[in-house]
XYZ file of C-alpha atoms in Angstrom:
62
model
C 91.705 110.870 77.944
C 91.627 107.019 77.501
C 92.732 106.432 81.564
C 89.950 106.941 83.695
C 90.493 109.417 86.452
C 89.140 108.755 89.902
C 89.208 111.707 92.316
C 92.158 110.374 94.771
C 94.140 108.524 92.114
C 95.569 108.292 88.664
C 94.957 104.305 87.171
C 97.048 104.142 84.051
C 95.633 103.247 81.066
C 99.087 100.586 80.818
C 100.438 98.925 83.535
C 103.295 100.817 85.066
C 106.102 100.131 87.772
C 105.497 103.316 88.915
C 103.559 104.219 92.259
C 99.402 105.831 91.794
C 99.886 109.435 92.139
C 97.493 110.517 94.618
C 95.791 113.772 93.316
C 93.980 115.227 96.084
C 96.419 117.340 98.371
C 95.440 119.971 100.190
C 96.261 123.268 98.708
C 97.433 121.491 95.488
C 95.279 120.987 92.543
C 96.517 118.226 90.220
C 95.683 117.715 86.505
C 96.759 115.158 84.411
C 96.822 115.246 80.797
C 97.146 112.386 78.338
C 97.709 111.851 74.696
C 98.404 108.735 73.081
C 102.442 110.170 72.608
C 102.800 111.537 76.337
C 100.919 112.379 79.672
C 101.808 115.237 81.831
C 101.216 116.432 85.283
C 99.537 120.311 86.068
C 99.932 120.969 89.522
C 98.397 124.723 90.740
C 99.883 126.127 93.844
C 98.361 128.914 95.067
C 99.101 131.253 91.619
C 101.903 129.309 90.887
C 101.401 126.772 87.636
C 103.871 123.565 87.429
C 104.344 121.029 84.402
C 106.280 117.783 84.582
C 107.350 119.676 88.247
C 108.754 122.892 86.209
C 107.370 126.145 86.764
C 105.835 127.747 84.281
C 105.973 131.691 83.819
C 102.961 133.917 82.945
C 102.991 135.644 79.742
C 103.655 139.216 80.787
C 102.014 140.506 76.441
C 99.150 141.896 75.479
């Protein structure tokens, strides 16, 4: 990860007209993942995991 993370905010590695995500929330733990093509967002709730604010489903196989 080339942006460093502190633990109550994201600072982008490029300047961006978007707001600092805060990632401390209770109950919610937030990830963020960055390549040099894209960065996402993991967010855990409770057993429930979320990318880019989808929800993604367990695999059910073996």
């Amino acid at each position: 990860m080339n942006a460093p993370l502190l633990p109550e905010n994201l600072r982008r590695a490029v300047p961006s007209a978007q707001q600092d995500l805060p990632l401390a929330a209770e109950g919610v733990q937030r990830y963020v993942w960055e390549s040099q093509w894209v960065s996402m967002l993991i967010e855990v709730i409770g057993a429930q995991v979320f990318v880019d604010g989808k929800l993604v489903e367990p695999y059910g196989g073996s």
